[in-house]
Amino acid sequence: MEENLTPQETNDNNRIIQVNIEEQMKTAYIDYSMSVIVGRALPDVRDGLKPVHRRILYAMNELGLNHNKPFKKSARVVGEVLGKYHPHGDGSVYDAMVRMAQDWSMRYTLVDKQGNFGNQDGDGPAAMRYTEVRLQRLAEHMLDDIEKDTVDFNLNFDDSEKEPSILPTRIPQLLVNGSSGIAVGMATNMMPHNLTEVIDGCIAYINNKEITVDELIKYVKAPDFPTGGIIYGYEGVRAAMHSGRGRVVLRGKLHVDTKASGREQVIITEVPYQVSRDTLTNRIGELVNEKIIEGIAHVNNESTEKDGTRIVIDLKRDAIANVVINQLYKHTELQTSYGINNVAIVKGRPKILNLRDLISEFIEFRHEVVVRRTQYELREAQKKAHILQGYLIALDHLDEVISLIRNSATPEVAKENLINAGWGLDEIQAKAILELRLQRLTGMERNKIKEEYDELMKLIAYLQDLLADEGKRYEVIKTELLEIKDKFGDERKSEIQYLADEMRIEDLIEEEDVVITISHQGYIKRTSASEYRQQNRGGRGAIGGKTKQEDWIEHLFVASTHHTMLYFTEKGRCYWLKVYQLPEGDKTSKGRAIQNLIQLPQDDKVRAIIDVKNLDDEEFVKKHYIVLCTKKGIIKKTLLEDFSRPRATGVNAITIVEGDELLEAKMTDGESEIMMAVKSGRAIRFPENKVRPTGRGAIGVAGIEVDNTNDEVVGMICVKREDKSRTVLVVSEKGFGKRTAFTDESGEDVYRITNRGGKGVKTINVTDKTGALVGILDVSEEEDLMITCKSGITIRMAVDQVSQQGRATQGVKLIRLDEDDAIAAITQLSRYGAESNNEEEQKSDEVQPGEPENNIQ
């Protein structure tokens, strides 16, 4: 019967209104979804907090849990939040509070913790009755000035308390710590950033309100995760900065170590954000068992609370570390991507925000807070000044005031009498005078009141000026932001690794000269050249590289970090690697196996390195050549252009015959003269044009005659005939060396020019005392000489300390060697970073008594 009644009839009879169920569900669901969006799941753009986080911080502030006060039980705080502000489950409140205390979840924690709050391995926190909390200093700055009418307060769920609708934060919290949440029909996933960078970006925006996103990116470079890691690729980050949506790829940080046994370990020291270390370790173990990743012998999570992340992966003896690392990135969470979706509540509505929007909204809110705070402080200062003005009037008429009060029957009468006395007092001032303590009537107190009044008037003038001048208000905001930066700013934790097609990575690498060392067993590293101090001739030298007992430093080169190095192996292959890609180490570090940097077979080794400034310079590569020589005296010349297209697997540079191996490679312009020297002390000199250019696969032609199976080529130099500043420097196995000019005083050639393939002439007098010839260089007096021994000892000396002698002499002693030691390699360096010896060092470097300084025979 009721179904046929009109809504009005049902309302009159039974107070039931008939509605369309479809419309009712739509309305109810929209109300619910908006409640979730605005009141639960999405952060406010101004303070970057969801209601639960805001309520936790406010409740802790109300409980007086400052950073310098004792901790209180977490259950006490959770109870306060539930009972007064947030009528939901205690688990949701405790979980939110725990996350704000975890330094691997928050880039800058807001809650100071005591007790078990879980760990990065995925273990959960202890129950709230066991843990304790208080506010971090940073969080206190989010609540600064909350008592100064800076924000609106609303009634809580049962109208019994008031709570802030927003926090008057001094910290750009949303950008700094990010946020994530799933609402109805929308979600947010905002990445954390570095506080220093964000504040620099805010100040740049204040200085120029028309600043673009691209200009802001110079300050706020990329997300900065609490667990560090490497941001791999920048385009997704750039897209998010511009549009509010994008993708960031994050890789864990790792390095390769070599154990004493010679086996290599991959050690993971940082894992991507929100990745459990135990889960990652277990996943690697599963992939090894399933034979998806080959080359791993064992994996173990050795991470601790004290020392941080350390996941150790032992490799099998024949495994190539780079291959294993790439498989880990591909198959495990060691490389993870995060979708960036910057959705926040702006003026009560959800909105997608780019970097500029986020900063501008925060600065606009901060400006509003400063205005409201200034207005409040002005009101309070005016109230106080008004009362002090009344005190001063009363003190000017002290006797009359005392008499008037004594003659008044009641306080109310006294108040009325003071107002009507004709001194200009109002009710507030009259009441304050009646409450004045007698001690303030002394002369000294009167002076204090006057001083206080004058100070207040200055403050009022300043506050009024501040309210009238927007520029000054923004200066106040800048000052307060810089204070936060000074207190809490830190370095980035996440590195940014740009992909090759995104930008020139050289623009991000500081250009400097480095020393590149390669040991006999193939360990390579780069070291700043300034670490090698200059010593006097005859010194003991310094450790140039830690090597195993059976290893020694064999090659030592100098290059800029921006250059490309061509690596030529003894089997005649050529590989490419940028200098900045080499592992960095100090003078005494061992370095890293070169097989893990280039795809070098186990039975091959690098014999020569050429430093090329820019392989993309077509004019340069077409006018230059690579000259190669082998131990058996073969010489070959090929255009540099043939080596200008790098390949990961390398290319064939020269065909090596059986029993021979590549010894040296030099870059020339086609107009040089070539000198080759052999172990027995002979050297040959011939024009470069005697060797015609051939392709990479050719064998080459005879350069110098090698007499017997014991003799071999030890070095090759390419010199310019017109360059009179350079001399030939030779060094023997037992530390003797000398310099010889190319031409004598009469202009005659000391080393006569011949055809290639001859025997050559004597370049050093080889004896049992000197040992065999080990190296030949062309040097100038502005350069330094670096000598490396098989023991790892290295000495650096000025070339002009090595005396100039004739071809047939044996030279002077350059370095004192132990009986079982020998020279392994020599190279020349530009004279940079060479430090003068102090007095004590000079004494230790002097030639010992009884040892002749100049062993010339």
PDB file of N, CA and C in Angstrom, residues 30-67:
ATOM      1  N   ILE A  30      29.633   9.029  -2.894  1.00  0.00           N
ATOM      2  CA  ILE A  30      30.403  10.248  -3.181  1.00  0.00           C
ATOM      3  C   ILE A  30      30.804  10.924  -1.868  1.00  0.00           C
ATOM      4  N   ASP A  31      29.883  10.977  -0.914  1.00  0.00           N
ATOM      5  CA  ASP A  31      30.211  11.566   0.398  1.00  0.00           C
ATOM      6  C   ASP A  31      31.337  10.788   1.064  1.00  0.00           C
ATOM      7  N   TYR A  32      31.243   9.449   0.993  1.00  0.00           N
ATOM      8  CA  TYR A  32      32.267   8.598   1.613  1.00  0.00           C
ATOM      9  C   TYR A  32      33.616   8.806   0.927  1.00  0.00           C
ATOM     10  N   SER A  33      33.614   8.808  -0.425  1.00  0.00           N
ATOM     11  CA  SER A  33      34.869   8.931  -1.169  1.00  0.00           C
ATOM     12  C   SER A  33      35.536  10.279  -0.891  1.00  0.00           C
ATOM     13  N   MET A  34      34.726  11.350  -0.821  1.00  0.00           N
ATOM     14  CA  MET A  34      35.308  12.670  -0.530  1.00  0.00           C
ATOM     15  C   MET A  34      35.872  12.712   0.890  1.00  0.00           C
ATOM     16  N   SER A  35      35.189  12.011   1.798  1.00  0.00           N
ATOM     17  CA  SER A  35      35.683  11.937   3.168  1.00  0.00           C
ATOM     18  C   SER A  35      37.040  11.238   3.209  1.00  0.00           C
ATOM     19  N   VAL A  36      37.177  10.135   2.451  1.00  0.00           N
ATOM     20  CA  VAL A  36      38.449   9.402   2.407  1.00  0.00           C
ATOM     21  C   VAL A  36      39.530  10.247   1.742  1.00  0.00           C
ATOM     22  N   ILE A  37      39.168  10.902   0.633  1.00  0.00           N
ATOM     23  CA  ILE A  37      40.143  11.707  -0.111  1.00  0.00           C
ATOM     24  C   ILE A  37      40.659  12.865   0.744  1.00  0.00           C
ATOM     25  N   VAL A  38      39.743  13.614   1.312  1.00  0.00           N
ATOM     26  CA  VAL A  38      40.126  14.841   2.023  1.00  0.00           C
ATOM     27  C   VAL A  38      40.537  14.566   3.461  1.00  0.00           C
ATOM     28  N   GLY A  39      39.867  13.606   4.106  1.00  0.00           N
ATOM     29  CA  GLY A  39      40.063  13.434   5.537  1.00  0.00           C
ATOM     30  C   GLY A  39      40.869  12.243   5.962  1.00  0.00           C
ATOM     31  N   ARG A  40      41.459  11.493   5.015  1.00  0.00           N
ATOM     32  CA  ARG A  40      42.198  10.320   5.463  1.00  0.00           C
ATOM     33  C   ARG A  40      43.408   9.986   4.601  1.00  0.00           C
ATOM     34  N   ALA A  41      43.243   9.862   3.283  1.00  0.00           N
ATOM     35  CA  ALA A  41      44.259   9.206   2.451  1.00  0.00           C
ATOM     36  C   ALA A  41      45.257  10.148   1.786  1.00  0.00           C
ATOM     37  N   LEU A  42      44.868  11.408   1.560  1.00  0.00           N
ATOM     38  CA  LEU A  42      45.749  12.318   0.831  1.00  0.00           C
ATOM     39  C   LEU A  42      46.307  13.396   1.760  1.00  0.00           C
ATOM     40  N   PRO A  43      47.577  13.789   1.553  1.00  0.00           N
ATOM     41  CA  PRO A  43      48.167  14.833   2.391  1.00  0.00           C
ATOM     42  C   PRO A  43      47.719  16.221   1.951  1.00  0.00           C
ATOM     43  N   ASP A  44      47.773  17.149   2.883  1.00  0.00           N
ATOM     44  CA  ASP A  44      47.506  18.551   2.550  1.00  0.00           C
ATOM     45  C   ASP A  44      48.784  19.156   1.985  1.00  0.00           C
ATOM     46  N   VAL A  45      48.649  19.931   0.921  1.00  0.00           N
ATOM     47  CA  VAL A  45      49.832  20.486   0.261  1.00  0.00           C
ATOM     48  C   VAL A  45      50.597  21.439   1.170  1.00  0.00           C
ATOM     49  N   ARG A  46      49.918  21.997   2.186  1.00  0.00           N
ATOM     50  CA  ARG A  46      50.557  23.028   3.006  1.00  0.00           C
ATOM     51  C   ARG A  46      51.554  22.448   4.012  1.00  0.00           C
ATOM     52  N   ASP A  47      51.083  21.505   4.848  1.00  0.00           N
ATOM     53  CA  ASP A  47      52.020  20.919   5.816  1.00  0.00           C
ATOM     54  C   ASP A  47      52.449  19.512   5.432  1.00  0.00           C
ATOM     55  N   GLY A  48      51.915  18.986   4.320  1.00  0.00           N
ATOM     56  CA  GLY A  48      52.355  17.689   3.825  1.00  0.00           C
ATOM     57  C   GLY A  48      51.923  16.513   4.658  1.00  0.00           C
ATOM     58  N   LEU A  49      50.938  16.696   5.547  1.00  0.00           N
ATOM     59  CA  LEU A  49      50.526  15.634   6.459  1.00  0.00           C
ATOM     60  C   LEU A  49      49.105  15.180   6.181  1.00  0.00           C
ATOM     61  N   LYS A  50      48.868  13.895   6.452  1.00  0.00           N
ATOM     62  CA  LYS A  50      47.496  13.391   6.507  1.00  0.00           C
ATOM     63  C   LYS A  50      46.968  13.664   7.917  1.00  0.00           C
ATOM     64  N   PRO A  51      45.628  13.631   8.108  1.00  0.00           N
ATOM     65  CA  PRO A  51      45.084  13.943   9.440  1.00  0.00           C
ATOM     66  C   PRO A  51      45.684  13.115  10.576  1.00  0.00           C
ATOM     67  N   VAL A  52      45.949  11.823  10.346  1.00  0.00           N
ATOM     68  CA  VAL A  52      46.462  10.991  11.440  1.00  0.00           C
ATOM     69  C   VAL A  52      47.847  11.454  11.886  1.00  0.00           C
ATOM     70  N   HIS A  53      48.704  11.797  10.934  1.00  0.00           N
ATOM     71  CA  HIS A  53      50.051  12.263  11.292  1.00  0.00           C
ATOM     72  C   HIS A  53      49.980  13.613  12.004  1.00  0.00           C
ATOM     73  N   ARG A  54      49.100  14.482  11.490  1.00  0.00           N
ATOM     74  CA  ARG A  54      48.939  15.816  12.096  1.00  0.00           C
ATOM     75  C   ARG A  54      48.470  15.674  13.544  1.00  0.00           C
ATOM     76  N   ARG A  55      47.532  14.777  13.763  1.00  0.00           N
ATOM     77  CA  ARG A  55      46.971  14.586  15.110  1.00  0.00           C
ATOM     78  C   ARG A  55      48.011  13.988  16.060  1.00  0.00           C
ATOM     79  N   ILE A  56      48.846  13.076  15.547  1.00  0.00           N
ATOM     80  CA  ILE A  56      49.905  12.482  16.389  1.00  0.00           C
ATOM     81  C   ILE A  56      50.884  13.569  16.846  1.00  0.00           C
ATOM     82  N   LEU A  57      51.347  14.382  15.915  1.00  0.00           N
ATOM     83  CA  LEU A  57      52.322  15.428  16.265  1.00  0.00           C
ATOM     84  C   LEU A  57      51.706  16.448  17.216  1.00  0.00           C
ATOM     85  N   TYR A  58      50.443  16.827  16.965  1.00  0.00           N
ATOM     86  CA  TYR A  58      49.789  17.814  17.830  1.00  0.00           C
ATOM     87  C   TYR A  58      49.585  17.243  19.226  1.00  0.00           C
ATOM     88  N   ALA A  59      49.161  15.975  19.318  1.00  0.00           N
ATOM     89  CA  ALA A  59      48.939  15.345  20.624  1.00  0.00           C
ATOM     90  C   ALA A  59      50.257  15.257  21.407  1.00  0.00           C
ATOM     91  N   MET A  60      51.350  14.912  20.721  1.00  0.00           N
ATOM     92  CA  MET A  60      52.661  14.836  21.389  1.00  0.00           C
ATOM     93  C   MET A  60      53.106  16.211  21.873  1.00  0.00           C
ATOM     94  N   ASN A  61      52.802  17.227  21.081  1.00  0.00           N
ATOM     95  CA  ASN A  61      53.124  18.596  21.489  1.00  0.00           C
ATOM     96  C   ASN A  61      52.316  19.004  22.719  1.00  0.00           C
ATOM     97  N   GLU A  62      51.041  18.643  22.740  1.00  0.00           N
ATOM     98  CA  GLU A  62      50.186  18.960  23.883  1.00  0.00           C
ATOM     99  C   GLU A  62      50.624  18.214  25.148  1.00  0.00           C
ATOM    100  N   LEU A  63      51.211  17.023  24.963  1.00  0.00           N
ATOM    101  CA  LEU A  63      51.718  16.248  26.101  1.00  0.00           C
ATOM    102  C   LEU A  63      53.086  16.742  26.571  1.00  0.00           C
ATOM    103  N   GLY A  64      53.644  17.702  25.843  1.00  0.00           N
ATOM    104  CA  GLY A  64      54.942  18.253  26.229  1.00  0.00           C
ATOM    105  C   GLY A  64      56.111  17.327  25.915  1.00  0.00           C
ATOM    106  N   LEU A  65      55.960  16.480  24.885  1.00  0.00           N
ATOM    107  CA  LEU A  65      57.024  15.514  24.545  1.00  0.00           C
ATOM    108  C   LEU A  65      58.051  16.137  23.608  1.00  0.00           C
ATOM    109  N   ASN A  66      58.723  17.183  24.081  1.00  0.00           N
ATOM    110  CA  ASN A  66      59.736  17.844  23.272  1.00  0.00           C
ATOM    111  C   ASN A  66      61.003  16.988  23.203  1.00  0.00           C
ATOM    112  N   HIS A  67      61.911  17.370  22.300  1.00  0.00           N
ATOM    113  CA  HIS A  67      63.109  16.551  22.073  1.00  0.00           C
ATOM    114  C   HIS A  67      64.015  16.485  23.300  1.00  0.00           C
TER     115      HIS A  67
END
